[in-house]
Each structure stands twice: as structure tokens, then as C-alpha cells.
CSV table of N, CA and C in Angstrom, one decimal:
chain,number,residue,atom,x,y,z
W,1,MET,N,-145.2,-26.3,135.8
W,1,MET,CA,-145.9,-25.1,136.2
W,1,MET,C,-146.4,-25.2,137.6
W,2,MET,N,-146.9,-26.3,138.1
W,2,MET,CA,-147.3,-26.5,139.4
W,2,MET,C,-146.2,-26.4,140.4
W,3,LYS,N,-145.0,-26.9,140.1
W,3,LYS,CA,-143.9,-26.8,141.0
W,3,LYS,C,-143.4,-25.4,141.2
W,4,LYS,N,-143.5,-24.6,140.1
W,4,LYS,CA,-143.1,-23.2,140.1
W,4,LYS,C,-144.0,-22.4,141.0
W,5,ASN,N,-145.3,-22.7,140.9
W,5,ASN,CA,-146.3,-22.0,141.8
W,5,ASN,C,-146.1,-22.3,143.3
W,6,LYS,N,-145.8,-23.6,143.5
W,6,LYS,CA,-145.6,-24.0,144.9
W,6,LYS,C,-144.3,-23.4,145.5
W,7,LEU,N,-143.3,-23.3,144.6
W,7,LEU,CA,-142.1,-22.7,145.0
W,7,LEU,C,-142.3,-21.2,145.3
W,8,LEU,N,-143.0,-20.5,144.5
W,8,LEU,CA,-143.3,-19.1,144.7
W,8,LEU,C,-144.1,-18.9,146.0
W,9,MET,N,-145.1,-19.7,146.2
W,9,MET,CA,-145.9,-19.6,147.4
W,9,MET,C,-145.0,-19.9,148.7
W,10,CYS,N,-144.2,-20.8,148.6
W,10,CYS,CA,-143.3,-21.1,149.7
W,10,CYS,C,-142.3,-20.0,150.0
W,11,LEU,N,-141.8,-19.4,149.0
W,11,LEU,CA,-140.9,-18.2,149.1
W,11,LEU,C,-141.6,-17.0,149.7
W,12,ALA,N,-142.8,-16.8,149.2
W,12,ALA,CA,-143.6,-15.7,149.7
W,12,ALA,C,-144.0,-15.9,151.2
W,13,GLY,N,-144.3,-17.1,151.5
W,13,GLY,CA,-144.7,-17.4,152.9
W,13,GLY,C,-143.5,-17.3,153.8
W,14,THR,N,-142.3,-17.7,153.3
W,14,THR,CA,-141.1,-17.6,154.1
W,14,THR,C,-140.7,-16.1,154.4
W,15,LEU,N,-140.9,-15.3,153.3
W,15,LEU,CA,-140.6,-13.9,153.5
W,15,LEU,C,-141.5,-13.2,154.5
W,16,MET,N,-142.8,-13.6,154.4
W,16,MET,CA,-143.8,-13.0,155.4
W,16,MET,C,-143.5,-13.5,156.8
W,17,LEU,N,-143.1,-14.7,157.0
W,17,LEU,CA,-142.8,-15.2,158.3
W,17,LEU,C,-141.5,-14.6,158.9
W,18,SER,N,-140.5,-14.4,158.0
W,18,SER,CA,-139.3,-13.8,158.5
W,18,SER,C,-139.5,-12.3,158.9
W,19,ALA,N,-140.4,-11.6,158.2
W,19,ALA,CA,-140.7,-10.3,158.5
W,19,ALA,C,-141.4,-10.2,159.9
W,20,CYS,N,-142.3,-11.2,160.2
W,20,CYS,CA,-143.0,-11.2,161.4
W,20,CYS,C,-142.1,-11.5,162.6
W,21,THR,N,-141.1,-12.4,162.4
W,21,THR,CA,-140.2,-12.8,163.5
W,21,THR,C,-138.9,-12.1,163.6
W,22,SER,N,-138.7,-11.1,162.8
W,22,SER,CA,-137.4,-10.4,162.9
W,22,SER,C,-137.3,-9.6,164.2
W,23,SER,N,-138.3,-9.1,164.8
W,23,SER,CA,-138.3,-8.5,166.1
W,23,SER,C,-139.6,-8.7,166.8
W,24,PRO,N,-139.7,-9.9,167.4
W,24,PRO,CA,-141.0,-10.3,168.0
W,24,PRO,C,-141.5,-9.4,169.1
W,25,LEU,N,-140.7,-8.7,169.9
W,25,LEU,CA,-141.2,-7.9,171.0
W,25,LEU,C,-141.3,-6.4,170.7
W,26,SER,N,-140.6,-6.0,169.6
W,26,SER,CA,-140.6,-4.5,169.4
W,26,SER,C,-141.9,-3.9,169.2
W,27,GLY,N,-142.8,-4.5,168.3
W,27,GLY,CA,-144.1,-4.0,168.1
W,27,GLY,C,-145.0,-4.1,169.4
W,28,SER,N,-144.9,-5.3,170.0
W,28,SER,CA,-145.7,-5.5,171.2
W,28,SER,C,-145.2,-4.6,172.3
W,29,GLN,N,-143.9,-4.5,172.4
W,29,GLN,CA,-143.4,-3.6,173.5
W,29,GLN,C,-143.8,-2.2,173.3
W,30,SER,N,-143.8,-1.6,172.1
W,30,SER,CA,-144.2,-0.2,172.0
W,30,SER,C,-145.7,-0.1,172.2
W,31,ASP,N,-146.5,-1.1,171.7
W,31,ASP,CA,-147.9,-1.1,172.0
W,31,ASP,C,-148.1,-1.2,173.5
W,32,GLY,N,-147.3,-2.0,174.2
W,32,GLY,CA,-147.5,-2.2,175.6
W,32,GLY,C,-147.2,-0.9,176.3
W,33,VAL,N,-146.2,-0.2,175.9
W,33,VAL,CA,-145.8,1.1,176.5
W,33,VAL,C,-147.1,2.0,176.4
W,34,SER,N,-147.7,2.1,175.2
W,34,SER,CA,-148.8,3.0,175.0
W,34,SER,C,-150.0,2.5,175.9
W,35,ILE,N,-150.2,1.2,175.9
W,35,ILE,CA,-151.4,0.7,176.7
W,35,ILE,C,-151.2,1.0,178.2
W,36,ILE,N,-150.0,0.7,178.7
W,36,ILE,CA,-149.7,0.9,180.1
W,36,ILE,C,-149.7,2.4,180.4
W,37,ARG,N,-149.2,3.3,179.6
W,37,ARG,CA,-149.3,4.7,179.8
W,37,ARG,C,-150.8,5.2,179.9
W,38,MET,N,-151.6,4.8,179.0
W,38,MET,CA,-153.0,5.2,179.0
W,38,MET,C,-153.7,4.7,180.2
W,39,ALA,N,-153.5,3.4,180.5
W,39,ALA,CA,-154.2,2.7,181.6
W,39,ALA,C,-153.7,3.3,182.9
W,40,SER,N,-152.4,3.6,183.1
W,40,SER,CA,-151.9,4.1,184.3
W,40,SER,C,-152.4,5.5,184.6
W,41,ASN,N,-152.5,6.3,183.5
W,41,ASN,CA,-153.0,7.7,183.6
W,41,ASN,C,-154.5,7.6,184.1
W,42,GLN,N,-155.3,6.8,183.5
W,42,GLN,CA,-156.7,6.7,183.9
W,42,GLN,C,-156.8,6.2,185.3
W,43,LYS,N,-156.0,5.2,185.7
W,43,LYS,CA,-156.1,4.6,187.0
W,43,LYS,C,-155.7,5.7,188.1
W,44,CYS,N,-154.6,6.4,187.7
W,44,CYS,CA,-154.2,7.5,188.6
W,44,CYS,C,-155.3,8.6,188.8
W,45,MET,N,-155.9,9.0,187.7
W,45,MET,CA,-156.9,10.0,187.8
W,45,MET,C,-158.1,9.5,188.6
W,46,ASN,N,-158.4,8.3,188.5
W,46,ASN,CA,-159.6,7.7,189.2
W,46,ASN,C,-159.3,7.5,190.7
W,47,GLU,N,-158.0,7.2,191.0
W,47,GLU,CA,-157.7,6.8,192.4
W,47,GLU,C,-156.9,7.8,193.2
W,48,ILE,N,-156.4,8.9,192.6
W,48,ILE,CA,-155.5,9.8,193.4
W,48,ILE,C,-156.2,10.4,194.6
W,49,GLU,N,-157.5,10.7,194.5
W,49,GLU,CA,-158.2,11.3,195.6
W,49,GLU,C,-158.2,10.5,196.8
W,50,ASN,N,-158.0,9.2,196.7
W,50,ASN,CA,-158.0,8.3,197.9
W,50,ASN,C,-156.6,8.0,198.4
W,51,ASN,N,-155.6,8.5,197.7
W,51,ASN,CA,-154.2,8.2,198.1
W,51,ASN,C,-153.9,9.1,199.3
W,52,PRO,N,-153.4,8.4,200.4
W,52,PRO,CA,-153.1,9.1,201.7
W,52,PRO,C,-152.1,10.2,201.5
W,53,THR,N,-151.1,10.0,200.7
W,53,THR,CA,-150.0,11.0,200.4
W,53,THR,C,-150.6,12.2,199.7
W,54,TRP,N,-151.5,12.0,198.7
W,54,TRP,CA,-152.2,13.0,198.0
W,54,TRP,C,-153.1,13.8,199.0
W,55,ILE,N,-153.8,13.1,199.8
W,55,ILE,CA,-154.8,13.8,200.7
W,55,ILE,C,-154.0,14.7,201.6
W,56,LEU,N,-152.9,14.2,202.2
W,56,LEU,CA,-152.1,15.1,203.1
W,56,LEU,C,-151.4,16.2,202.4
W,57,SER,N,-150.8,15.9,201.3
W,57,SER,CA,-150.0,16.9,200.5
W,57,SER,C,-150.8,18.0,199.8
W,58,SER,N,-152.1,17.7,199.5
W,58,SER,CA,-152.9,18.6,198.8
W,58,SER,C,-153.9,19.4,199.6
W,59,LYS,N,-153.8,19.3,200.9
W,59,LYS,CA,-154.7,20.0,201.8
W,59,LYS,C,-154.7,21.5,201.7
W,60,LEU,N,-153.6,22.1,201.5
W,60,LEU,CA,-153.5,23.5,201.4
W,60,LEU,C,-153.6,24.1,200.0
W,61,LEU,N,-153.9,23.2,199.0
W,61,LEU,CA,-154.1,23.7,197.6
W,61,LEU,C,-155.5,24.1,197.4
W,62,SER,N,-155.6,25.1,196.5
W,62,SER,CA,-157.0,25.5,196.1
W,62,SER,C,-157.5,24.4,195.1
W,63,GLU,N,-158.8,24.5,194.8
W,63,GLU,CA,-159.3,23.5,193.8
W,63,GLU,C,-158.6,23.6,192.5
W,64,ASP,N,-158.3,24.8,192.0
W,64,ASP,CA,-157.6,24.9,190.7
W,64,ASP,C,-156.2,24.3,190.8
W,65,GLN,N,-155.5,24.6,191.9
W,65,GLN,CA,-154.2,24.0,192.1
W,65,GLN,C,-154.3,22.5,192.2
W,66,LYS,N,-155.3,22.0,192.9
W,66,LYS,CA,-155.4,20.5,193.0
W,66,LYS,C,-155.6,19.9,191.6
W,67,LYS,N,-156.5,20.5,190.8
W,67,LYS,CA,-156.7,20.0,189.5
W,67,LYS,C,-155.5,20.0,188.6
W,68,LYS,N,-154.7,21.1,188.7
W,68,LYS,CA,-153.5,21.2,187.9
W,68,LYS,C,-152.5,20.2,188.4
W,69,LYS,N,-152.3,20.1,189.7
W,69,LYS,CA,-151.3,19.1,190.3
W,69,LYS,C,-151.7,17.7,190.0
W,70,LYS,N,-153.0,17.4,190.1
W,70,LYS,CA,-153.5,16.1,189.8
W,70,LYS,C,-153.1,15.6,188.4
W,71,HIS,N,-153.2,16.5,187.4
W,71,HIS,CA,-152.8,16.2,186.0
W,71,HIS,C,-151.3,16.1,185.9
W,72,GLU,N,-150.6,16.9,186.7
W,72,GLU,CA,-149.1,16.8,186.6
W,72,GLU,C,-148.7,15.4,187.2
W,73,VAL,N,-149.3,15.1,188.4
W,73,VAL,CA,-148.9,13.8,189.0
W,73,VAL,C,-149.3,12.6,188.1
W,74,CYS,N,-150.5,12.6,187.5
W,74,CYS,CA,-150.9,11.5,186.7
W,74,CYS,C,-150.1,11.5,185.4
W,75,ASN,N,-149.7,12.6,184.9
W,75,ASN,CA,-148.8,12.6,183.7
W,75,ASN,C,-147.4,12.0,184.0
W,76,CYS,N,-146.9,12.3,185.2
W,76,CYS,CA,-145.7,11.7,185.7
W,76,CYS,C,-145.9,10.2,185.8
W,77,VAL,N,-147.0,9.8,186.4
W,77,VAL,CA,-147.3,8.3,186.5
W,77,VAL,C,-147.3,7.6,185.2
W,78,SER,N,-148.0,8.2,184.2
W,78,SER,CA,-148.1,7.6,182.9
W,78,SER,C,-146.8,7.6,182.2
W,79,ASP,N,-146.0,8.6,182.3
W,79,ASP,CA,-144.7,8.6,181.7
W,79,ASP,C,-143.7,7.6,182.3
W,80,ASN,N,-143.8,7.3,183.6
W,80,ASN,CA,-142.9,6.5,184.2
W,80,ASN,C,-143.4,5.0,184.4
W,81,SER,N,-144.6,4.8,184.4
W,81,SER,CA,-145.2,3.4,184.6
W,81,SER,C,-144.5,2.4,183.7
W,82,PRO,N,-144.4,2.6,182.4
W,82,PRO,CA,-143.8,1.6,181.5
W,82,PRO,C,-142.4,1.3,181.9
W,83,LYS,N,-141.7,2.2,182.5
W,83,LYS,CA,-140.3,2.1,182.8
W,83,LYS,C,-140.0,1.0,184.0
W,84,VAL,N,-141.1,0.8,184.8
W,84,VAL,CA,-140.9,-0.2,185.9
W,84,VAL,C,-141.3,-1.6,185.5
W,85,LEU,N,-141.7,-1.8,184.2
W,85,LEU,CA,-142.1,-3.1,183.7
W,85,LEU,C,-141.0,-3.6,182.8
W,86,SER,N,-140.9,-4.9,182.7
W,86,SER,CA,-140.0,-5.6,181.7
W,86,SER,C,-140.6,-5.6,180.3
W,87,LYS,N,-139.8,-5.8,179.3
W,87,LYS,CA,-140.2,-5.9,177.9
W,87,LYS,C,-141.3,-7.0,177.8
W,88,GLU,N,-141.1,-8.1,178.5
W,88,GLU,CA,-142.1,-9.2,178.4
W,88,GLU,C,-143.4,-8.8,179.1
W,89,GLN,N,-143.4,-8.1,180.2
W,89,GLN,CA,-144.6,-7.6,180.8
W,89,GLN,C,-145.4,-6.7,179.9
W,90,LEU,N,-144.6,-5.8,179.2
W,90,LEU,CA,-145.3,-4.8,178.3
W,90,LEU,C,-145.9,-5.6,177.1
W,91,ALA,N,-145.2,-6.6,176.6
W,91,ALA,CA,-145.7,-7.3,175.5
W,91,ALA,C,-147.0,-8.1,175.9
W,92,LEU,N,-146.9,-8.7,177.1
W,92,LEU,CA,-148.1,-9.5,177.6
W,92,LEU,C,-149.3,-8.6,177.8
W,93,ALA,N,-149.1,-7.4,178.3
W,93,ALA,CA,-150.2,-6.4,178.5
W,93,ALA,C,-151.0,-6.2,177.3
W,94,VAL,N,-150.4,-6.3,176.1
W,94,VAL,CA,-151.0,-6.1,174.8
W,94,VAL,C,-152.0,-7.2,174.5
W,95,ILE,N,-151.7,-8.4,174.9
W,95,ILE,CA,-152.5,-9.5,174.5
W,95,ILE,C,-153.4,-10.1,175.6
W,96,ASP,N,-153.1,-9.8,176.8
W,96,ASP,CA,-153.9,-10.4,177.9
W,96,ASP,C,-154.5,-9.3,178.8
W,97,PRO,N,-155.8,-9.2,178.8
W,97,PRO,CA,-156.4,-8.2,179.6
W,97,PRO,C,-156.2,-8.3,181.1
W,98,LYS,N,-156.0,-9.5,181.6
W,98,LYS,CA,-155.7,-9.7,183.0
W,98,LYS,C,-154.3,-9.2,183.3
W,99,ALA,N,-153.4,-9.5,182.5
W,99,ALA,CA,-152.0,-9.0,182.6
W,99,ALA,C,-152.0,-7.5,182.6
W,100,LYS,N,-152.7,-7.0,181.7
W,100,LYS,CA,-152.8,-5.5,181.5
W,100,LYS,C,-153.2,-4.9,182.8
W,101,ALA,N,-154.3,-5.4,183.4
W,101,ALA,CA,-154.8,-4.9,184.7
W,101,ALA,C,-153.8,-5.0,185.8
W,102,THR,N,-153.2,-6.2,185.9
W,102,THR,CA,-152.2,-6.5,186.9
W,102,THR,C,-151.0,-5.6,186.8
W,103,TYR,N,-150.4,-5.5,185.6
W,103,TYR,CA,-149.2,-4.7,185.4
W,103,TYR,C,-149.5,-3.2,185.5
W,104,THR,N,-150.7,-2.8,185.1
W,104,THR,CA,-151.1,-1.4,185.3
W,104,THR,C,-151.2,-1.0,186.8
W,105,ALA,N,-151.8,-1.9,187.6
W,105,ALA,CA,-151.9,-1.6,189.0
W,105,ALA,C,-150.5,-1.6,189.6
W,106,LEU,N,-149.7,-2.5,189.3
W,106,LEU,CA,-148.3,-2.6,189.8
W,106,LEU,C,-147.5,-1.3,189.5
W,107,ALA,N,-147.5,-1.0,188.2
W,107,ALA,CA,-146.8,0.2,187.7
W,107,ALA,C,-147.3,1.5,188.3
W,108,THR,N,-148.6,1.6,188.4
W,108,THR,CA,-149.2,2.8,188.9
W,108,THR,C,-148.9,3.0,190.4
W,109,ALA,N,-149.0,1.9,191.1
W,109,ALA,CA,-148.7,2.0,192.5
W,109,ALA,C,-147.2,2.4,192.8
W,110,LYS,N,-146.3,1.8,192.0
W,110,LYS,CA,-144.9,2.2,192.2
W,110,LYS,C,-144.6,3.6,191.8
W,111,THR,N,-145.2,4.1,190.7
W,111,THR,CA,-144.8,5.4,190.2
W,111,THR,C,-145.6,6.5,190.9
W,112,THR,N,-146.8,6.2,191.4
W,112,THR,CA,-147.6,7.2,192.2
W,112,THR,C,-146.8,7.5,193.5
W,113,ALA,N,-146.3,6.5,194.1
W,113,ALA,CA,-145.5,6.8,195.3
W,113,ALA,C,-144.3,7.7,195.1
W,114,THR,N,-143.8,7.8,193.9
W,114,THR,CA,-142.7,8.6,193.6
W,114,THR,C,-143.2,10.0,193.1
W,115,CYS,N,-144.2,9.9,192.2
W,115,CYS,CA,-144.7,11.2,191.5
W,115,CYS,C,-145.4,12.2,192.4
W,116,ILE,N,-146.2,11.7,193.4
W,116,ILE,CA,-146.9,12.6,194.2
W,116,ILE,C,-145.9,13.5,195.0
W,117,PRO,N,-145.0,13.0,195.8
W,117,PRO,CA,-144.1,13.9,196.4
W,117,PRO,C,-143.2,14.8,195.5
W,118,GLU,N,-142.9,14.2,194.4
W,118,GLU,CA,-142.0,14.9,193.4
W,118,GLU,C,-142.8,16.1,192.8
W,119,MET,N,-144.1,15.9,192.5
W,119,MET,CA,-144.9,17.0,191.8
W,119,MET,C,-145.4,18.0,192.8
W,120,LEU,N,-145.5,17.6,194.1
W,120,LEU,CA,-146.1,18.5,195.1
W,120,LEU,C,-145.1,19.3,195.9
W,121,HIS,N,-143.8,19.1,195.7
W,121,HIS,CA,-142.8,19.8,196.4
W,121,HIS,C,-141.9,20.6,195.6
């Protein structure tokens, strides 16, 4: 009876472990995409007013137009930020707050440079 219980526990444990390891990055990667998207959008919204390209390009816009374009630019940034990071970077962003901050800054900087001119012209 004892051997049977141990065998069942081992089998159950093995099944659970195999389920966890079948795709180690897929869950973390999709979580990383979400985390980087949200963090990049927030970083963009907080920092766009200080971006030299934004300052120059938005001079002739009304306040309503600036608000609308700011959201368009930051949506572009959040949509594209995960695309400039590797699967490993996205997965690491989920578990390491310092990595999240570093990769968010990197991805936001890269995509903001592309999104501002794209959304304002």
C-alpha cells in the first residue's frame, strides 16, 4: 500500500513538473509583453512633454490636438516596445523589477523615436 501511494505521488509530481516545463518562456513572454506595454505607455505619457522631437513637432497643435496625438504616440510606443526586446528580456521583465525598468526605458526610447514622427506627420 505504501509503495502504491509513493508511486502515485511520484507520477502526479512528474505530470505537474512536465506541465510547467513544456513551454518555459511562453507564459513569461506573454506576461512580459503586457508588462512592457503598460510600463512603456506610462513612461511615454510621463516623459513625452520633454522629448525634443515632440516639443518641436507639436508647436502648431492646439491643446486638444496635442492631447489626442500624445495618446496616439504613446499607444504606438506601447504596441511596438515589446517588439524591440528579445523573448528572454520579456521573460526577465516579469520577475526582476530592475530588468523591467531597464528594458522599459530601452524599448520606450527606441520606439518613441519612431512613433513621434510617424504619428505627427
